[in-house]
PDB file of C-alpha atoms in Angstrom:
ATOM      1  CA  MET A 223      21.790  -1.251 -45.491  1.00 87.00           C
ATOM      2  CA  PRO A 224      25.239   0.542 -45.529  1.00 95.00           C
ATOM      3  CA  ARG A 225      24.565   4.453 -44.829  1.00 97.00           C
ATOM      4  CA  TYR A 226      26.545   6.539 -47.566  1.00 98.00           C
ATOM      5  CA  LYS A 227      27.090  10.160 -47.165  1.00 98.00           C
ATOM      6  CA  ALA A 228      27.853  12.191 -51.089  1.00 98.00           C
ATOM      7  CA  THR A 229      29.513  15.784 -51.210  1.00 98.00           C
ATOM      8  CA  ILE A 230      27.555  17.171 -54.203  1.00 98.00           C
ATOM      9  CA  ALA A 231      27.758  20.232 -56.643  1.00 98.00           C
ATOM     10  CA  TYR A 232      25.111  21.646 -58.622  1.00 98.00           C
ATOM     11  CA  ASP A 233      24.312  24.576 -61.019  1.00 98.00           C
ATOM     12  CA  GLY A 234      21.082  25.957 -59.459  1.00 98.00           C
ATOM     13  CA  THR A 235      19.709  27.639 -62.896  1.00 98.00           C
ATOM     14  CA  GLU A 236      17.578  25.183 -64.199  1.00 98.00           C
ATOM     15  CA  PHE A 237      16.344  23.436 -60.475  1.00 98.00           C
ATOM     16  CA  PHE A 238      13.335  24.636 -58.101  1.00 97.00           C
ATOM     17  CA  GLY A 239      15.794  24.693 -55.227  1.00 97.00           C
ATOM     18  CA  TRP A 240      16.830  21.287 -53.371  1.00 97.00           C
ATOM     19  CA  GLN A 241      13.711  20.158 -51.563  1.00 96.00           C
ATOM     20  CA  VAL A 242      11.383  17.799 -53.652  1.00 96.00           C
ATOM     21  CA  GLN A 243       7.958  19.895 -54.550  1.00 95.00           C
ATOM     22  CA  PRO A 244       5.160  18.037 -56.867  1.00 94.00           C
ATOM     23  CA  GLY A 245       5.527  19.154 -60.231  1.00 96.00           C
ATOM     24  CA  LYS A 246       8.877  21.054 -60.198  1.00 97.00           C
ATOM     25  CA  ARG A 247      12.177  19.732 -61.089  1.00 98.00           C
ATOM     26  CA  THR A 248      14.581  20.116 -58.141  1.00 98.00           C
ATOM     27  CA  VAL A 249      18.547  18.480 -57.077  1.00 98.00           C
ATOM     28  CA  GLN A 250      16.544  16.350 -54.325  1.00 98.00           C
ATOM     29  CA  LEU A 251      14.478  14.888 -56.748  1.00 98.00           C
ATOM     30  CA  GLU A 252      16.852  13.931 -58.979  1.00 98.00           C
ATOM     31  CA  LEU A 253      18.945  12.721 -56.634  1.00 98.00           C
ATOM     32  CA  GLU A 254      16.454  10.428 -55.431  1.00 98.00           C
ATOM     33  CA  LYS A 255      15.636   9.080 -58.871  1.00 98.00           C
ATOM     34  CA  ALA A 256      19.494   8.255 -59.696  1.00 98.00           C
ATOM     35  CA  VAL A 257      19.917   6.598 -55.954  1.00 98.00           C
ATOM     36  CA  ASN A 258      16.666   4.880 -56.727  1.00 98.00           C
ATOM     37  CA  THR A 259      17.591   3.498 -59.836  1.00 97.00           C
ATOM     38  CA  MET A 260      21.709   2.487 -58.600  1.00 96.00           C
ATOM     39  CA  ALA A 261      19.165   0.043 -56.092  1.00 95.00           C
ATOM     40  CA  LYS A 262      17.113  -0.972 -58.655  1.00 94.00           C
ATOM     41  CA  ASN A 263      13.980   0.643 -57.626  1.00 95.00           C
ATOM     42  CA  PRO A 264      12.917  -0.813 -54.142  1.00 95.00           C
ATOM     43  CA  ALA A 265       9.477  -1.597 -53.210  1.00 94.00           C
ATOM     44  CA  GLU A 266      10.181   1.087 -49.995  1.00 95.00           C
ATOM     45  CA  PRO A 267      11.936   4.123 -52.258  1.00 96.00           C
ATOM     46  CA  ILE A 268      15.099   5.199 -50.928  1.00 97.00           C
ATOM     47  CA  ARG A 269      15.012   8.905 -49.447  1.00 97.00           C
ATOM     48  CA  VAL A 270      18.139  11.828 -49.760  1.00 98.00           C
ATOM     49  CA  GLN A 271      18.360  13.497 -46.941  1.00 98.00           C
ATOM     50  CA  GLY A 272      20.297  17.150 -47.779  1.00 97.00           C
ATOM     51  CA  SER A 273      22.045  19.308 -45.123  1.00 97.00           C
ATOM     52  CA  GLY A 274      19.652  21.887 -45.733  1.00 94.00           C
ATOM     53  CA  ARG A 275      17.800  23.339 -48.506  1.00 93.00           C
ATOM     54  CA  THR A 276      18.834  26.147 -51.127  1.00 95.00           C
ATOM     55  CA  ASP A 277      16.195  27.984 -52.995  1.00 94.00           C
ATOM     56  CA  ALA A 278      15.572  28.081 -56.497  1.00 96.00           C
ATOM     57  CA  ARG A 279      18.621  29.480 -58.984  1.00 98.00           C
ATOM     58  CA  VAL A 280      20.888  29.074 -55.697  1.00 98.00           C
ATOM     59  CA  HIS A 281      24.150  26.840 -56.243  1.00 98.00           C
ATOM     60  CA  ALA A 282      26.277  24.785 -54.640  1.00 98.00           C
ATOM     61  CA  GLN A 283      29.931  23.522 -54.561  1.00 98.00           C
ATOM     62  CA  GLY A 284      29.356  21.708 -51.009  1.00 98.00           C
ATOM     63  CA  GLN A 285      26.335  20.297 -50.561  1.00 98.00           C
ATOM     64  CA  VAL A 286      26.508  17.146 -48.348  1.00 98.00           C
ATOM     65  CA  ALA A 287      23.560  14.270 -48.123  1.00 98.00           C
ATOM     66  CA  ASN A 288      23.073  10.823 -46.975  1.00 98.00           C
ATOM     67  CA  PHE A 289      21.030   8.037 -48.271  1.00 98.00           C
ATOM     68  CA  ASP A 290      21.256   4.357 -47.311  1.00 97.00           C
ATOM     69  CA  LEU A 291      21.636   1.666 -50.240  1.00 96.00           C
ATOM     70  CA  PRO A 292      19.675  -1.943 -49.995  1.00 94.00           C
ATOM     71  CA  PHE A 293      23.440  -3.827 -50.944  1.00 92.00           C
ATOM     72  CA  ASP A 294      26.609  -2.806 -50.013  1.00 94.00           C
ATOM     73  CA  ILE A 295      28.608  -0.983 -52.663  1.00 95.00           C
ATOM     74  CA  PRO A 296      32.109   0.527 -52.253  1.00 97.00           C
ATOM     75  CA  ALA A 297      31.953   4.034 -51.621  1.00 98.00           C
ATOM     76  CA  ASP A 298      33.762   5.264 -54.913  1.00 98.00           C
ATOM     77  CA  ASN A 299      31.696   3.193 -56.984  1.00 98.00           C
ATOM     78  CA  VAL A 300      28.473   4.408 -56.060  1.00 98.00           C
ATOM     79  CA  ARG A 301      29.659   7.986 -56.682  1.00 98.00           C
ATOM     80  CA  LYS A 302      30.591   6.645 -60.495  1.00 98.00           C
ATOM     81  CA  GLY A 303      27.729   5.114 -60.498  1.00 97.00           C
ATOM     82  CA  LEU A 304      25.583   8.114 -59.722  1.00 98.00           C
ATOM     83  CA  SER A 305      27.492  10.213 -62.006  1.00 97.00           C
ATOM     84  CA  THR A 306      26.823   8.049 -65.037  1.00 97.00           C
ATOM     85  CA  ILE A 307      22.998   8.508 -64.110  1.00 98.00           C
ATOM     86  CA  LEU A 308      22.352  12.069 -63.103  1.00 98.00           C
ATOM     87  CA  PRO A 309      21.804  15.146 -65.565  1.00 98.00           C
ATOM     88  CA  TYR A 310      24.760  17.241 -66.240  1.00 97.00           C
ATOM     89  CA  ASP A 311      24.082  19.823 -64.110  1.00 98.00           C
ATOM     90  CA  ILE A 312      24.614  18.036 -61.033  1.00 98.00           C
ATOM     91  CA  GLY A 313      28.268  16.381 -59.648  1.00 98.00           C
ATOM     92  CA  ILE A 314      28.916  14.149 -57.380  1.00 98.00           C
ATOM     93  CA  LYS A 315      32.679  14.980 -55.658  1.00 98.00           C
ATOM     94  CA  LYS A 316      33.048  12.582 -53.245  1.00 98.00           C
ATOM     95  CA  VAL A 317      31.163   9.202 -51.533  1.00 98.00           C
ATOM     96  CA  GLU A 318      31.835   7.695 -48.103  1.00 98.00           C
ATOM     97  CA  ILE A 319      30.254   5.115 -46.192  1.00 98.00           C
ATOM     98  CA  VAL A 320      29.670   6.684 -42.638  1.00 98.00           C
ATOM     99  CA  ASP A 321      27.906   5.303 -39.186  1.00 97.00           C
ATOM    100  CA  ASP A 322      23.969   4.517 -39.298  1.00 96.00           C
ATOM    101  CA  ASP A 323      23.054   7.330 -37.056  1.00 97.00           C
ATOM    102  CA  PHE A 324      25.109  10.228 -39.494  1.00 98.00           C
ATOM    103  CA  HIS A 325      22.440  12.574 -40.547  1.00 98.00           C
ATOM    104  CA  ALA A 326      23.541  15.408 -43.041  1.00 98.00           C
ATOM    105  CA  GLN A 327      21.166  18.098 -41.459  1.00 96.00           C
ATOM    106  CA  PHE A 328      21.458  17.092 -37.637  1.00 96.00           C
ATOM    107  CA  ASN A 329      24.956  16.508 -37.174  1.00 97.00           C
ATOM    108  CA  ALA A 330      26.142  19.894 -39.434  1.00 97.00           C
ATOM    109  CA  HIS A 331      28.621  21.774 -37.418  1.00 96.00           C
ATOM    110  CA  ASP A 332      28.609  24.733 -39.601  1.00 97.00           C
ATOM    111  CA  LYS A 333      28.165  25.932 -42.866  1.00 98.00           C
ATOM    112  CA  THR A 334      29.671  28.269 -45.333  1.00 98.00           C
ATOM    113  CA  TYR A 335      27.968  30.558 -47.830  1.00 98.00           C
ATOM    114  CA  ARG A 336      29.850  32.531 -50.684  1.00 98.00           C
ATOM    115  CA  TYR A 337      27.843  35.462 -53.086  1.00 98.00           C
ATOM    116  CA  ARG A 338      29.285  36.362 -56.057  1.00 98.00           C
ATOM    117  CA  LEU A 339      28.157  40.195 -56.897  1.00 98.00           C
ATOM    118  CA  SER A 340      28.958  41.157 -61.004  1.00 97.00           C
ATOM    119  CA  THR A 341      30.297  44.809 -60.690  1.00 94.00           C
ATOM    120  CA  THR A 342      30.289  45.901 -64.233  1.00 93.00           C
ATOM    121  CA  GLN A 343      27.511  48.381 -65.157  1.00 90.00           C
ATOM    122  CA  TYR A 344      25.984  46.059 -67.818  1.00 92.00           C
ATOM    123  CA  VAL A 345      24.700  42.388 -67.343  1.00 94.00           C
ATOM    124  CA  ASP A 346      27.275  40.352 -68.403  1.00 94.00           C
ATOM    125  CA  PRO A 347      25.645  37.369 -70.515  1.00 95.00           C
ATOM    126  CA  PHE A 348      28.077  35.106 -69.175  1.00 95.00           C
ATOM    127  CA  LYS A 349      27.450  35.588 -65.698  1.00 96.00           C
ATOM    128  CA  ARG A 350      23.956  36.271 -65.372  1.00 96.00           C
ATOM    129  CA  ASN A 351      22.961  33.240 -64.075  1.00 98.00           C
ATOM    130  CA  TYR A 352      26.155  32.639 -61.699  1.00 98.00           C
ATOM    131  CA  THR A 353      26.252  36.089 -60.248  1.00 98.00           C
ATOM    132  CA  GLY A 354      24.107  39.013 -58.719  1.00 97.00           C
ATOM    133  CA  HIS A 355      24.302  42.183 -60.307  1.00 94.00           C
ATOM    134  CA  TRP A 356      23.950  45.645 -59.165  1.00 86.00           C
ATOM    135  CA  GLY A 357      24.879  47.984 -61.583  1.00 84.00           C
ATOM    136  CA  ARG A 358      25.005  50.865 -59.331  1.00 86.00           C
ATOM    137  CA  LYS A 359      27.958  53.010 -57.943  1.00 90.00           C
ATOM    138  CA  LEU A 360      29.080  51.399 -54.808  1.00 95.00           C
ATOM    139  CA  ASP A 361      32.290  51.968 -52.257  1.00 97.00           C
ATOM    140  CA  PRO A 362      33.548  48.901 -51.042  1.00 97.00           C
ATOM    141  CA  SER A 363      35.039  50.574 -48.312  1.00 98.00           C
ATOM    142  CA  LEU A 364      32.083  51.191 -46.578  1.00 98.00           C
ATOM    143  CA  MET A 365      30.705  47.751 -47.352  1.00 98.00           C
ATOM    144  CA  GLN A 366      34.051  46.150 -45.589  1.00 98.00           C
ATOM    145  CA  GLN A 367      33.447  48.248 -42.778  1.00 98.00           C
ATOM    146  CA  ALA A 368      30.465  47.411 -41.938  1.00 98.00           C
ATOM    147  CA  ILE A 369      30.149  43.359 -43.034  1.00 98.00           C
ATOM    148  CA  GLY A 370      31.693  42.323 -39.376  1.00 98.00           C
ATOM    149  CA  ASP A 371      28.721  43.853 -37.341  1.00 98.00           C
ATOM    150  CA  TYR A 372      27.658  40.441 -38.524  1.00 98.00           C
ATOM    151  CA  VAL A 373      29.354  38.557 -36.596  1.00 98.00           C
ATOM    152  CA  GLY A 374      28.211  36.598 -33.631  1.00 98.00           C
ATOM    153  CA  GLU A 375      25.132  35.374 -31.978  1.00 98.00           C
ATOM    154  CA  HIS A 376      22.340  37.151 -33.169  1.00 97.00           C
ATOM    155  CA  ASP A 377      18.254  37.337 -33.525  1.00 96.00           C
ATOM    156  CA  TRP A 378      17.855  37.628 -37.637  1.00 96.00           C
ATOM    157  CA  LEU A 379      14.142  38.425 -37.520  1.00 94.00           C
ATOM    158  CA  SER A 380      15.202  41.323 -39.661  1.00 96.00           C
ATOM    159  CA  PHE A 381      16.889  39.337 -42.339  1.00 96.00           C
ATOM    160  CA  VAL A 382      14.597  36.186 -42.706  1.00 93.00           C
ATOM    161  CA  ALA A 383      12.023  36.382 -45.507  1.00 86.00           C
ATOM    162  CA  SER A 384       8.036  35.271 -44.859  1.00 76.00           C
ATOM    163  CA  GLY A 385       7.069  32.122 -44.703  1.00 70.00           C
ATOM    164  CA  PHE A 386      10.197  30.791 -42.429  1.00 71.00           C
ATOM    165  CA  GLN A 387       9.431  27.569 -40.675  1.00 70.00           C
ATOM    166  CA  GLN A 388      12.029  27.564 -37.844  1.00 73.00           C
ATOM    167  CA  LYS A 389      11.033  27.565 -34.474  1.00 83.00           C
ATOM    168  CA  THR A 390      13.818  30.304 -33.216  1.00 92.00           C
ATOM    169  CA  THR A 391      15.401  33.080 -35.701  1.00 94.00           C
ATOM    170  CA  VAL A 392      18.744  33.038 -33.124  1.00 96.00           C
ATOM    171  CA  ARG A 393      21.513  32.235 -35.209  1.00 97.00           C
ATOM    172  CA  THR A 394      25.142  32.350 -34.663  1.00 98.00           C
ATOM    173  CA  VAL A 395      27.915  33.808 -37.542  1.00 98.00           C
ATOM    174  CA  TYR A 396      31.393  32.817 -36.914  1.00 98.00           C
ATOM    175  CA  ALA A 397      32.197  34.983 -40.205  1.00 98.00           C
ATOM    176  CA  ALA A 398      31.984  37.238 -42.054  1.00 98.00           C
ATOM    177  CA  THR A 399      33.883  38.350 -44.930  1.00 98.00           C
ATOM    178  CA  MET A 400      34.346  40.920 -48.152  1.00 98.00           C
ATOM    179  CA  ILE A 401      36.565  39.837 -50.780  1.00 98.00           C
ATOM    180  CA  GLU A 402      37.435  42.432 -53.943  1.00 97.00           C
ATOM    181  CA  LYS A 403      38.106  40.722 -57.124  1.00 96.00           C
ATOM    182  CA  PRO A 404      38.818  43.498 -59.567  1.00 95.00           C
ATOM    183  CA  GLU A 405      40.228  41.289 -62.257  1.00 96.00           C
ATOM    184  CA  ASP A 406      36.964  39.473 -62.306  1.00 95.00           C
ATOM    185  CA  ASP A 407      34.776  42.680 -61.885  1.00 95.00           C
ATOM    186  CA  GLU A 408      33.443  40.936 -58.412  1.00 96.00           C
ATOM    187  CA  ILE A 409      32.920  41.051 -55.043  1.00 97.00           C
ATOM    188  CA  TRP A 410      32.789  38.432 -52.873  1.00 98.00           C
ATOM    189  CA  PHE A 411      30.960  37.948 -49.527  1.00 98.00           C
ATOM    190  CA  GLU A 412      31.362  34.667 -47.800  1.00 98.00           C
ATOM    191  CA  PHE A 413      29.318  34.019 -44.149  1.00 98.00           C
ATOM    192  CA  THR A 414      30.181  31.063 -41.909  1.00 98.00           C
ATOM    193  CA  GLY A 415      27.837  29.917 -39.088  1.00 98.00           C
ATOM    194  CA  ASN A 416      25.898  27.282 -37.807  1.00 96.00           C
ATOM    195  CA  GLY A 417      22.931  27.787 -39.566  1.00 93.00           C
ATOM    196  CA  PHE A 418      21.286  30.425 -42.166  1.00 95.00           C
ATOM    197  CA  LEU A 419      17.536  31.170 -42.001  1.00 94.00           C
ATOM    198  CA  TYR A 420      15.105  31.359 -45.321  1.00 91.00           C
ATOM    199  CA  ASN A 421      17.048  34.292 -47.646  1.00 94.00           C
ATOM    200  CA  GLN A 422      19.146  35.329 -44.454  1.00 96.00           C
ATOM    201  CA  ILE A 423      22.016  35.713 -46.665  1.00 97.00           C
ATOM    202  CA  ARG A 424      20.579  37.064 -49.581  1.00 97.00           C
ATOM    203  CA  ILE A 425      19.138  40.009 -47.045  1.00 97.00           C
ATOM    204  CA  MET A 426      22.122  40.372 -45.127  1.00 98.00           C
ATOM    205  CA  VAL A 427      23.851  41.281 -48.804  1.00 98.00           C
ATOM    206  CA  GLY A 428      21.307  43.186 -49.736  1.00 98.00           C
ATOM    207  CA  VAL A 429      21.711  45.412 -46.958  1.00 98.00           C
ATOM    208  CA  LEU A 430      25.281  45.518 -47.560  1.00 98.00           C
ATOM    209  CA  LEU A 431      24.860  46.834 -51.074  1.00 98.00           C
ATOM    210  CA  GLU A 432      22.794  49.753 -49.987  1.00 97.00           C
ATOM    211  CA  ILE A 433      25.123  50.583 -47.152  1.00 98.00           C
ATOM    212  CA  GLY A 434      27.982  50.696 -50.368  1.00 97.00           C
ATOM    213  CA  ASN A 435      25.406  52.658 -52.188  1.00 95.00           C
ATOM    214  CA  GLY A 436      25.160  55.019 -49.501  1.00 96.00           C
ATOM    215  CA  SER A 437      21.516  54.688 -48.731  1.00 95.00           C
ATOM    216  CA  ARG A 438      21.979  53.343 -45.755  1.00 97.00           C
ATOM    217  CA  PRO A 439      24.195  54.504 -42.834  1.00 97.00           C
ATOM    218  CA  VAL A 440      27.353  52.402 -42.589  1.00 98.00           C
ATOM    219  CA  ASP A 441      26.580  51.724 -38.688  1.00 97.00           C
ATOM    220  CA  ASP A 442      22.978  50.718 -39.579  1.00 98.00           C
ATOM    221  CA  ILE A 443      23.215  46.621 -39.105  1.00 98.00           C
ATOM    222  CA  PRO A 444      23.356  46.457 -35.301  1.00 98.00           C
ATOM    223  CA  ARG A 445      19.948  48.681 -35.404  1.00 98.00           C
ATOM    224  CA  LEU A 446      18.608  46.183 -38.049  1.00 98.00           C
ATOM    225  CA  LEU A 447      19.484  43.316 -35.848  1.00 97.00           C
ATOM    226  CA  GLU A 448      17.872  44.753 -32.823  1.00 97.00           C
ATOM    227  CA  ALA A 449      14.804  46.261 -34.415  1.00 96.00           C
ATOM    228  CA  LYS A 450      13.620  42.406 -34.929  1.00 94.00           C
ATOM    229  CA  ASP A 451      11.315  43.925 -37.851  1.00 93.00           C
ATOM    230  CA  ARG A 452      11.728  42.589 -41.640  1.00 90.00           C
ATOM    231  CA  GLN A 453      10.287  45.760 -43.213  1.00 92.00           C
ATOM    232  CA  GLN A 454      13.645  47.649 -41.830  1.00 94.00           C
ATOM    233  CA  ALA A 455      15.651  45.707 -44.686  1.00 93.00           C
ATOM    234  CA  ARG A 456      13.818  44.582 -47.634  1.00 86.00           C
ATOM    235  CA  PHE A 457      15.740  44.334 -50.173  1.00 93.00           C
ATOM    236  CA  THR A 458      17.040  41.042 -51.188  1.00 96.00           C
ATOM    237  CA  ALA A 459      19.902  40.370 -53.433  1.00 97.00           C
ATOM    238  CA  PRO A 460      19.080  38.005 -56.540  1.00 97.00           C
ATOM    239  CA  ALA A 461      19.407  34.258 -55.904  1.00 97.00           C
ATOM    240  CA  GLN A 462      22.097  33.356 -58.984  1.00 98.00           C
ATOM    241  CA  GLY A 463      24.564  34.892 -57.034  1.00 98.00           C
ATOM    242  CA  LEU A 464      24.364  32.577 -53.836  1.00 98.00           C
ATOM    243  CA  TYR A 465      26.800  29.214 -53.638  1.00 98.00           C
ATOM    244  CA  LEU A 466      26.452  26.809 -50.728  1.00 98.00           C
ATOM    245  CA  MET A 467      30.428  26.390 -50.180  1.00 98.00           C
ATOM    246  CA  SER A 468      30.770  23.527 -47.324  1.00 98.00           C
ATOM    247  CA  VAL A 469      29.081  21.941 -44.765  1.00 98.00           C
ATOM    248  CA  GLU A 470      31.545  20.817 -41.699  1.00 97.00           C
ATOM    249  CA  TYR A 471      30.888  17.782 -38.990  1.00 98.00           C
TER     250      TYR A 471
END
C-alpha cells in the first residue's frame, strides 16, 4: 500500500477543528470520507493522520497529512481525485508519494503559524471570519519591542489552555516576528517553532495586544514565562485570525 503525503489548505469557519469528533464536522472527517470514497470504501477504513490539530474556526494554508491507499495511483491523480470529492472549503495543494515510515506528525521538524489582526475600529464584515479583531488603541512599537522575548526554549505553562494533554509544556520558538500591513488595516504575527500547545499562539498574541494597549508592561513576557501560571495570561485572541502556514520535515 503506497503512502501519500498531502499538503492541504482549508477555511476553518465551518469546521469544529481538525480532529474527528462525534457528530461534528471536522477537516479530518471530510478528508477520511474522501480518501475512503477514492479507495472504494474498503472493509478496513483508511485513517488520515495530520501533522497536528487545529481548533474550531482556525484556518490552514499548509496543513500536512498522510494516508495509505490499497492500490497505486500517481500522486497528482490522487490530488485531482480528492479535489473532485472534497467540499468547497478544503483544497488539496499537493500530493506526494513518500516512504512507508513517513508520519505527518512525528516527522515534523517545525511549524509556522500566522495570526492576522484587523486594526479597524469596527468589525469588517468581509474579514470577520478571517482576522481577529481588537478594536482598541494599539502602539505597534511596543509589540514589536516585546515579541522577540518569545524566541527560545521555554516552559510555556502560562500560555496553554486548560485541557492540554501533552506530557511536557517545554517548546522552542525559533522565530517570532510582527509585520504591519497598513494598506490592509492589519498586523500579522508569525511564529515558527518545534511545536505549539493548545491555544498557545492565541494566548501569545493576546499578551502582545495587552502590551500594545498599555495594560501590560512591555517587558512582561519573561516574567510570565517564569511564573508558569495560566492565570497570569488569561486573554486568548479569537480563533479566526489564526492560520497554520507550513510544516517542515
